[in-house]
Coordinates of C-alpha atoms in Angstrom, one line a residue:
I25 CA 93.6 54.0 69.1
E26 CA 93.0 52.3 65.8
S27 CA 92.4 48.7 67.3
R28 CA 90.1 50.4 70.0
V29 CA 87.9 51.7 67.3
N30 CA 87.9 48.7 65.8
S31 CA 86.8 46.6 68.4
I32 CA 83.4 48.2 68.6
F33 CA 82.4 47.4 64.8
Q34 CA 81.5 44.4 63.2
F35 CA 82.9 43.7 59.8
V36 CA 84.1 47.7 59.0
K37 CA 88.0 48.6 59.9
F38 CA 89.5 51.8 59.6
K39 CA 92.7 52.5 59.0
L40 CA 93.7 55.7 61.2
F41 CA 97.4 56.1 60.5
D42 CA 99.1 54.9 57.1
S43 CA 103.2 54.3 57.9
K44 CA 105.6 56.1 55.0
L45 CA 109.0 54.2 54.3
N46 CA 111.0 56.7 56.3
G47 CA 108.6 55.2 59.2
E48 CA 106.8 58.1 59.7
E49 CA 102.8 57.8 60.2
K50 CA 100.5 60.1 58.5
E51 CA 96.4 60.1 59.5
C52 CA 94.6 58.7 56.7
R53 CA 90.9 57.9 58.2
E54 CA 90.2 55.3 55.9
A55 CA 87.2 52.8 56.4
T56 CA 87.7 49.0 55.1
V57 CA 86.2 45.8 54.6
D58 CA 88.8 42.9 54.6
G59 CA 91.4 45.1 54.3
V60 CA 90.0 47.1 50.8
P61 CA 88.8 50.1 51.0
F62 CA 85.6 51.6 51.0
R63 CA 85.7 53.3 47.9
I64 CA 86.5 50.6 46.0
L65 CA 83.9 48.3 47.5
N66 CA 80.6 46.5 45.4
T67 CA 77.7 47.9 46.4
A68 CA 76.4 45.4 48.5
M69 CA 79.4 45.4 50.6
R70 CA 79.8 49.6 50.7
V71 CA 75.9 49.3 51.9
N72 CA 76.6 46.6 54.4
A73 CA 79.7 48.7 55.8
G74 CA 77.2 51.6 56.6
L75 CA 74.8 49.5 58.3
D76 CA 77.8 48.3 60.5
I77 CA 78.4 52.1 61.6
I78 CA 75.0 53.3 61.6
N79 CA 74.9 50.1 63.9
V80 CA 77.5 51.4 65.9
L81 CA 76.3 54.9 66.1
S82 CA 72.3 53.7 66.9
K83 CA 74.1 51.7 69.8
H84 CA 76.1 54.7 70.8
F85 CA 73.4 57.4 71.2
D86 CA 70.5 54.5 71.9
R87 CA 68.6 55.5 69.3
T88 CA 67.1 53.9 65.6
L89 CA 65.4 55.3 62.4
P90 CA 64.4 54.2 59.5
I91 CA 67.2 53.3 56.8
F92 CA 66.5 53.6 53.1
I93 CA 68.3 51.7 50.6
D94 CA 68.4 52.3 47.2
N95 CA 68.8 50.2 44.7
R96 CA 68.3 47.4 46.9
E97 CA 67.8 44.5 43.7
S98 CA 71.5 44.8 43.6
I99 CA 72.1 43.6 47.6
S100 CA 71.3 39.8 48.1
E101 CA 72.0 39.7 51.8
L102 CA 71.9 42.2 54.8
I103 CA 73.9 42.5 58.1
T104 CA 71.3 42.4 61.2
T105 CA 70.4 45.7 62.1
E106 CA 67.8 46.8 64.9
S107 CA 66.3 49.8 62.7
Q108 CA 63.3 49.7 60.1
I109 CA 64.8 48.9 56.7
I110 CA 62.7 51.2 53.3
N111 CA 64.2 48.9 50.4
L112 CA 63.7 50.9 47.0
E113 CA 64.3 48.8 44.0
K114 CA 63.7 48.5 40.6
I115 CA 61.4 45.6 39.1
K116 CA 60.8 45.1 35.7
S117 CA 59.7 48.4 34.5
Q118 CA 58.1 49.8 37.6
T119 CA 59.7 51.0 40.3
T120 CA 58.3 49.8 44.2
L121 CA 59.0 50.4 47.5
K122 CA 59.3 47.6 49.8
V123 CA 59.0 48.1 53.5
A124 CA 60.7 45.2 55.6

């Protein structure tokens, strides 16, 4: 199941089961990028992981919706998406809205 689910994502991999020392498997459902759990990824990797998940869902449901990305100034590169990206970023002492 795990390899089948992971085959549809570009960057994100889901760890669905955790093997115990006694050989027992426990469900865990944890998103990872390069083996790093989502909860400890940096901001840029979290956003790109989210975009990867959005891309898969958009393809599955044949829908694209605008995506708002806050704190965009802290992310140097985004993965490719067919959705419209609306960047929210702080520049100097002003808050600006950039639509890409």
